Coordinates of N, CA, C and O in Angstrom, one line a residue:
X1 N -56.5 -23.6 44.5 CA -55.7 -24.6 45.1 C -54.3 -24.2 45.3 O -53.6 -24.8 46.2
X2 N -53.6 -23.3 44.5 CA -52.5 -22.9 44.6 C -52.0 -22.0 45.5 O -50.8 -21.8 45.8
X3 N -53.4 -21.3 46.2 CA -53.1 -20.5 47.6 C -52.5 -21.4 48.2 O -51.3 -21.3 48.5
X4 N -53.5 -22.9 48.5 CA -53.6 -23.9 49.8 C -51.9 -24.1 49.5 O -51.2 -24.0 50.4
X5 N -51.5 -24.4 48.2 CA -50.2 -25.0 48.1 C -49.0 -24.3 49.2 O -48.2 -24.8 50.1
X6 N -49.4 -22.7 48.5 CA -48.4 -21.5 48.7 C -48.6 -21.8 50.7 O -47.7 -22.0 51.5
X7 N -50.1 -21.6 51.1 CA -50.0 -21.5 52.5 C -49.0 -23.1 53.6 O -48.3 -23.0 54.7
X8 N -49.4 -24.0 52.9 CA -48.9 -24.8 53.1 C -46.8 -25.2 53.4 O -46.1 -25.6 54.3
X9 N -46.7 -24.5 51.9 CA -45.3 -24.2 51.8 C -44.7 -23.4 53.2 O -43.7 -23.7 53.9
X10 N -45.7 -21.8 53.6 CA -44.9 -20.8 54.5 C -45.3 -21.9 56.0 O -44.6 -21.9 57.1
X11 N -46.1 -22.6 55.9 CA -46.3 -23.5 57.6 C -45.5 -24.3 57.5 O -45.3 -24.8 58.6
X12 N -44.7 -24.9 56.3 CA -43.8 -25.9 56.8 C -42.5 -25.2 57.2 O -41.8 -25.4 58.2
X13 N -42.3 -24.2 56.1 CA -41.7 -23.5 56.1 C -40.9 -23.2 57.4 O -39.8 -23.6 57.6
X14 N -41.9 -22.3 58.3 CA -41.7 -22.0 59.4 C -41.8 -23.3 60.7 O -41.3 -23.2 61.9
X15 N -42.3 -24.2 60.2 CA -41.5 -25.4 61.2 C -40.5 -25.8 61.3 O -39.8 -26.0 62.3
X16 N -40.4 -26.0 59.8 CA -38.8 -26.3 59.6 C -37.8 -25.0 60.3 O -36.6 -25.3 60.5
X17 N -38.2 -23.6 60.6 CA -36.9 -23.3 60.9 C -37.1 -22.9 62.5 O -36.1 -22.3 62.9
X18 N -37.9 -23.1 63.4 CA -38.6 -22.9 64.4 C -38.0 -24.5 64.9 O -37.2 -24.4 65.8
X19 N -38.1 -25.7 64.6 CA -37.0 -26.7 64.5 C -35.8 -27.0 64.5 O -35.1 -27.7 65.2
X20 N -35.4 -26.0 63.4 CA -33.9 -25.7 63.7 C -33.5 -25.2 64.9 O -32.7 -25.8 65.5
X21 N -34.0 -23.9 65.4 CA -33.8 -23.6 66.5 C -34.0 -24.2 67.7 O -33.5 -23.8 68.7
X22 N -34.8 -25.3 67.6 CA -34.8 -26.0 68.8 C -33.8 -27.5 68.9 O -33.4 -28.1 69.9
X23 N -33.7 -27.7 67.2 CA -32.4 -28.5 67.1 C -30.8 -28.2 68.0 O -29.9 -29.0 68.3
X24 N -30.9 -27.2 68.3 CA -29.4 -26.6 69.0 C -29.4 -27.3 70.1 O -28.3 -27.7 70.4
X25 N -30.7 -27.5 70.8 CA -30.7 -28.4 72.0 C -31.0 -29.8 72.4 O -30.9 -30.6 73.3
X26 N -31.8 -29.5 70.7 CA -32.1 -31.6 71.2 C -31.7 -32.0 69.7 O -32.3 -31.4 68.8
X27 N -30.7 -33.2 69.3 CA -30.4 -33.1 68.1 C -31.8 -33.5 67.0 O -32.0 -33.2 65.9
X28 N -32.7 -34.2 68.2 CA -33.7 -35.3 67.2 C -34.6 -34.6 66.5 O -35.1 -35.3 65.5
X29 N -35.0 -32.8 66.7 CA -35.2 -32.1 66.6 C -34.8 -31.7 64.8 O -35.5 -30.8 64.2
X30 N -33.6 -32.5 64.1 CA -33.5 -32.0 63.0 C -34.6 -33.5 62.0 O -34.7 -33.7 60.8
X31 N -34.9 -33.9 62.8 CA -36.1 -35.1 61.7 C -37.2 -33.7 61.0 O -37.4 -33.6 59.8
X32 N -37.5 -32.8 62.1 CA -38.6 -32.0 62.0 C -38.2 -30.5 61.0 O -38.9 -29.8 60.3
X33 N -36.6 -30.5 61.5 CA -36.1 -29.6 60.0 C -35.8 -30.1 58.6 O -36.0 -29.4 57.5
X34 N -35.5 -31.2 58.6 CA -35.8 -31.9 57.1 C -37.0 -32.0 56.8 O -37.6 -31.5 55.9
X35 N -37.6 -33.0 57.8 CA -40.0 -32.7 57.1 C -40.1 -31.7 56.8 O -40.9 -31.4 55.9
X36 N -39.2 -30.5 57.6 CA -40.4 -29.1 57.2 C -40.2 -28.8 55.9 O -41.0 -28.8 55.0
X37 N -38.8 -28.5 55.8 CA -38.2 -27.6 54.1 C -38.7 -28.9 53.4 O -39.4 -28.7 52.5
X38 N -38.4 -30.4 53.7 CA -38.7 -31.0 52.8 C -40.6 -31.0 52.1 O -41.0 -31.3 51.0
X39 N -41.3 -30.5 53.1 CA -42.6 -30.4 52.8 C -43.0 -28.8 52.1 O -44.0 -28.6 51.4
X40 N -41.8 -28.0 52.5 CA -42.4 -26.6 51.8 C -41.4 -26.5 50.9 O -41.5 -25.3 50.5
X41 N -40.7 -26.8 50.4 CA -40.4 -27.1 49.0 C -41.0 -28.0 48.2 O -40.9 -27.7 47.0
X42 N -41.5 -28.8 48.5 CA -42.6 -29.8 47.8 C -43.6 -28.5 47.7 O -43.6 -27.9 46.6
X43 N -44.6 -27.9 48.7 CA -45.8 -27.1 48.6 C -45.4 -26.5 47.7 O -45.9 -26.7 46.6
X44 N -44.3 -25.7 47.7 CA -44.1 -24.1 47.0 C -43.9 -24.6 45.8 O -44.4 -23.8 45.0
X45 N -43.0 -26.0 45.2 CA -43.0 -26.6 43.6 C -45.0 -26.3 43.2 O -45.6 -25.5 42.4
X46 N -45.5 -27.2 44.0 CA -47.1 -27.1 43.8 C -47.7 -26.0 43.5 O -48.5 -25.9 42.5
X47 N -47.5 -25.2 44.2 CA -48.1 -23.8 43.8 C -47.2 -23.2 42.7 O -47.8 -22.4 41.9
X48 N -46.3 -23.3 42.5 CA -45.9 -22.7 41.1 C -46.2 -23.8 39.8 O -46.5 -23.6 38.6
X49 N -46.0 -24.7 40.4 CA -46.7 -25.5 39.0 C -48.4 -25.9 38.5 O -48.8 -26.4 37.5
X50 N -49.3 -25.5 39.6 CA -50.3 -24.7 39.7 C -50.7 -23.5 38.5 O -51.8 -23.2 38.0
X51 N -49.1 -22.9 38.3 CA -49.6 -21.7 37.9 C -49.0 -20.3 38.1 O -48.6 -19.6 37.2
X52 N -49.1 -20.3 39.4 CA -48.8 -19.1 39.9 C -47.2 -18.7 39.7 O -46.4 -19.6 39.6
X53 N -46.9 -17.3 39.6 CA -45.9 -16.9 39.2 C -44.7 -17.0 40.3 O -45.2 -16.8 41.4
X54 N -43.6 -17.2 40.2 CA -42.5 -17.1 40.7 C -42.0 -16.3 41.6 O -41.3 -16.6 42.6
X55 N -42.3 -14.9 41.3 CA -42.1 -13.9 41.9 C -42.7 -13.5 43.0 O -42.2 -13.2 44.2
X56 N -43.9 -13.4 42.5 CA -45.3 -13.8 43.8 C -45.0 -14.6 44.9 O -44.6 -14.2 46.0
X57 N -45.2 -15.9 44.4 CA -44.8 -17.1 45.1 C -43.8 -17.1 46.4 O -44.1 -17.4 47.5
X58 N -42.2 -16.6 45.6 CA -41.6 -17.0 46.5 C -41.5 -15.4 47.8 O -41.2 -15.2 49.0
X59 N -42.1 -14.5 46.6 CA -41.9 -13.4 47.2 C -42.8 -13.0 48.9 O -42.3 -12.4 49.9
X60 N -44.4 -13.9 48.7 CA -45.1 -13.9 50.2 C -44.5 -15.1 50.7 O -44.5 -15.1 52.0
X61 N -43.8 -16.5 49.8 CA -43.4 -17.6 51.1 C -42.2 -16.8 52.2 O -42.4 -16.4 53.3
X62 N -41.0 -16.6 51.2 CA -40.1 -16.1 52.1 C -40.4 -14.4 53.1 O -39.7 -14.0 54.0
X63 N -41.3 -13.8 52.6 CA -41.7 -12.3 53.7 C -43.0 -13.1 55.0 O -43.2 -13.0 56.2
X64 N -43.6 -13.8 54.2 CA -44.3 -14.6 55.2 C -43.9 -15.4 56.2 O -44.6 -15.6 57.1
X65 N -42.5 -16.0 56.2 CA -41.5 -16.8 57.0 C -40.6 -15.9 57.8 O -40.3 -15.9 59.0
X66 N -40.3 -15.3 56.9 CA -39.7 -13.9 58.1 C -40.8 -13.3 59.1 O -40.5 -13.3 60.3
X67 N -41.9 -12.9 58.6 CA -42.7 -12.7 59.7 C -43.3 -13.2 61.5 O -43.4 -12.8 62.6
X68 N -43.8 -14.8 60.4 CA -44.1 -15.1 61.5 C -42.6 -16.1 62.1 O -43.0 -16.8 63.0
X69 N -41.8 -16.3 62.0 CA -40.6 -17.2 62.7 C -40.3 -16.0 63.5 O -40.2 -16.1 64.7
X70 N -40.1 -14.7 63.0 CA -39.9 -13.5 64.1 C -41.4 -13.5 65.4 O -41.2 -13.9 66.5
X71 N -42.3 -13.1 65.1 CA -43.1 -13.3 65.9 C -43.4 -14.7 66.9 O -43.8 -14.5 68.0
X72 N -43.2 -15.7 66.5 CA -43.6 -16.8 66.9 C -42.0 -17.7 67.8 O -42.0 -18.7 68.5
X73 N -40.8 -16.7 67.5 CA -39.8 -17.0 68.5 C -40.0 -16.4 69.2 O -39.7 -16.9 70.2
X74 N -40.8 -14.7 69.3 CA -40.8 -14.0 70.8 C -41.5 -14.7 71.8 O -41.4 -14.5 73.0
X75 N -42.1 -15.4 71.2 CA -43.5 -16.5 72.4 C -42.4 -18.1 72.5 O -42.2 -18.6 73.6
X76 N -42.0 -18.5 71.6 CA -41.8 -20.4 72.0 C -40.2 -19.9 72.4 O -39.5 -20.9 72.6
X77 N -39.5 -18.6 72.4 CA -38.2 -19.4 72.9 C -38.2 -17.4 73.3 O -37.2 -16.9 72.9
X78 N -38.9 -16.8 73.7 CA -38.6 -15.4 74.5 C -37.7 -14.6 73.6 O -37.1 -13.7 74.3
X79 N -37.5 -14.4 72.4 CA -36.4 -13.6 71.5 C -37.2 -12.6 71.2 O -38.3 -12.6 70.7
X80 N -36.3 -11.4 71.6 CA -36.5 -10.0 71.7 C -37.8 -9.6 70.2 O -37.8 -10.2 69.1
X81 N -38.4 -9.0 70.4 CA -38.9 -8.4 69.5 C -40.2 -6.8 69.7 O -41.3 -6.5 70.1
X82 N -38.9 -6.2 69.2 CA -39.0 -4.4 69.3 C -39.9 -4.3 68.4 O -40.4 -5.1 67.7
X83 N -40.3 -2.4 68.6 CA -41.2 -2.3 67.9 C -40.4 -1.2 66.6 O -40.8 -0.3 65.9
X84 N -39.2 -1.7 66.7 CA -38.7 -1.6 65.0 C -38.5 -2.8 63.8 O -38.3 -2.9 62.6
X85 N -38.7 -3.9 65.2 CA -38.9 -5.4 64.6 C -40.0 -5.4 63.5 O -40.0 -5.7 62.3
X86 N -41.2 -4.7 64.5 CA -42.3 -4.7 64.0 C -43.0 -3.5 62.5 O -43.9 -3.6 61.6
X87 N -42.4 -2.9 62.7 CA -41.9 -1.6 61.7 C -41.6 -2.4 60.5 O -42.0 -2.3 59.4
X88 N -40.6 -3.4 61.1 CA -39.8 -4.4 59.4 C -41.2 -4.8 58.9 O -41.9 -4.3 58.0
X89 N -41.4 -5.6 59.6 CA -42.9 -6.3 59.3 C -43.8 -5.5 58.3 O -44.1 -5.8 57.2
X90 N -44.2 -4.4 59.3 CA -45.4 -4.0 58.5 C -44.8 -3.7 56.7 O -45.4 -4.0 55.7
X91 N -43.3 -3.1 56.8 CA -42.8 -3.1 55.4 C -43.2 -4.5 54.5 O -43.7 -4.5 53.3
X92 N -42.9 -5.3 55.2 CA -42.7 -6.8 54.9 C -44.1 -7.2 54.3 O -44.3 -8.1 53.4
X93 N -45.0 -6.7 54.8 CA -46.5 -7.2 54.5 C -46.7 -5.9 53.3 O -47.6 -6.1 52.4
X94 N -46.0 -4.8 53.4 CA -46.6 -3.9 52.3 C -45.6 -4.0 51.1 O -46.0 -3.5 50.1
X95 N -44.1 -4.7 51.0 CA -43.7 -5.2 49.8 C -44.7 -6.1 49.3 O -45.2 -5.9 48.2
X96 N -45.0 -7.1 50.0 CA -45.8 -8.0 49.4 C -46.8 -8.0 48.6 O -46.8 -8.6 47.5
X97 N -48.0 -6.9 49.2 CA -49.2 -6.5 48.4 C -48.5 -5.3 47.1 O -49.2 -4.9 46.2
X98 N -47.3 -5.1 47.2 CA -47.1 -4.0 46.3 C -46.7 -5.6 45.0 O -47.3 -5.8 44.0
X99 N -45.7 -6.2 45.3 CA -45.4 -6.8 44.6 C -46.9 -7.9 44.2 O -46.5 -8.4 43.1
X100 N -48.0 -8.4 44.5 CA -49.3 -9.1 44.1 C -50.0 -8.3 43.5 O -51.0 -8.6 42.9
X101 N -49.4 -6.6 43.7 CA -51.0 -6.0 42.9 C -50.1 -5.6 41.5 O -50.7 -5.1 40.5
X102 N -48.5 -5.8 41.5 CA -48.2 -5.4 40.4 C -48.0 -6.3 39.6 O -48.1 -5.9 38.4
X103 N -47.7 -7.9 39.9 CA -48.5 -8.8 39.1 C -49.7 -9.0 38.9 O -49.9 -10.1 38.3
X104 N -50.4 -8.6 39.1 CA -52.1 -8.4 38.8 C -52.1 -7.4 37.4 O -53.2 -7.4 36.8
X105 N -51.3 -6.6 36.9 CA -51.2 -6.0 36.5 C -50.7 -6.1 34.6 O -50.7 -5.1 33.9

């Protein structure tokens, strides 16, 4: 259940700031930045009080939010994304697993 929490957290996550960015042009736009953070900070309490460790936790919400808000602005609003962008990324996905398999540990 504490995955669902964690996944939960990085989708509001990323609404909330995928909102913001669209807040610049329509103000009403920030209802949807307060739901989001207000909903993935709720999630991400859940999944740490669940259980799951801290470091983990916040470590795939926030590399998870970087990822996809980078990919997912190159498509809803056209912002550049290189293939050194993408380079970060793949880092980004292999701190991750370095940091889950060393709490596993």
């Amino acid at each position: 259940m504490v995955w669902l929490f964690l996944i939960g957290a990085i989708v509001f996550e990323v609404v909330g700031t995928l909102s913001l960015r669209m807040a610049v042009d329509k103000k009403r736009w920030y209802i949807g930045v307060a739901v989001g953070y207000v909903l993935a900070f709720t999630s991400l309490s859940l999944a740490l009080a669940g259980g799951m460790a801290l470091g983990v936790a916040y470590g795939i919400w926030a590399a998870s939010g970087v990822a996809l808000t980078a990919i997912l602005s190159k498509f809803l609003f056209k912002e550049p994304f290189t293939w050194l962008m993408g380079l970060g990324i793949v880092f980004i996905v292999g701190g991750v697993l370095l940091i889950e398999l060393g709490a596993a540990h």
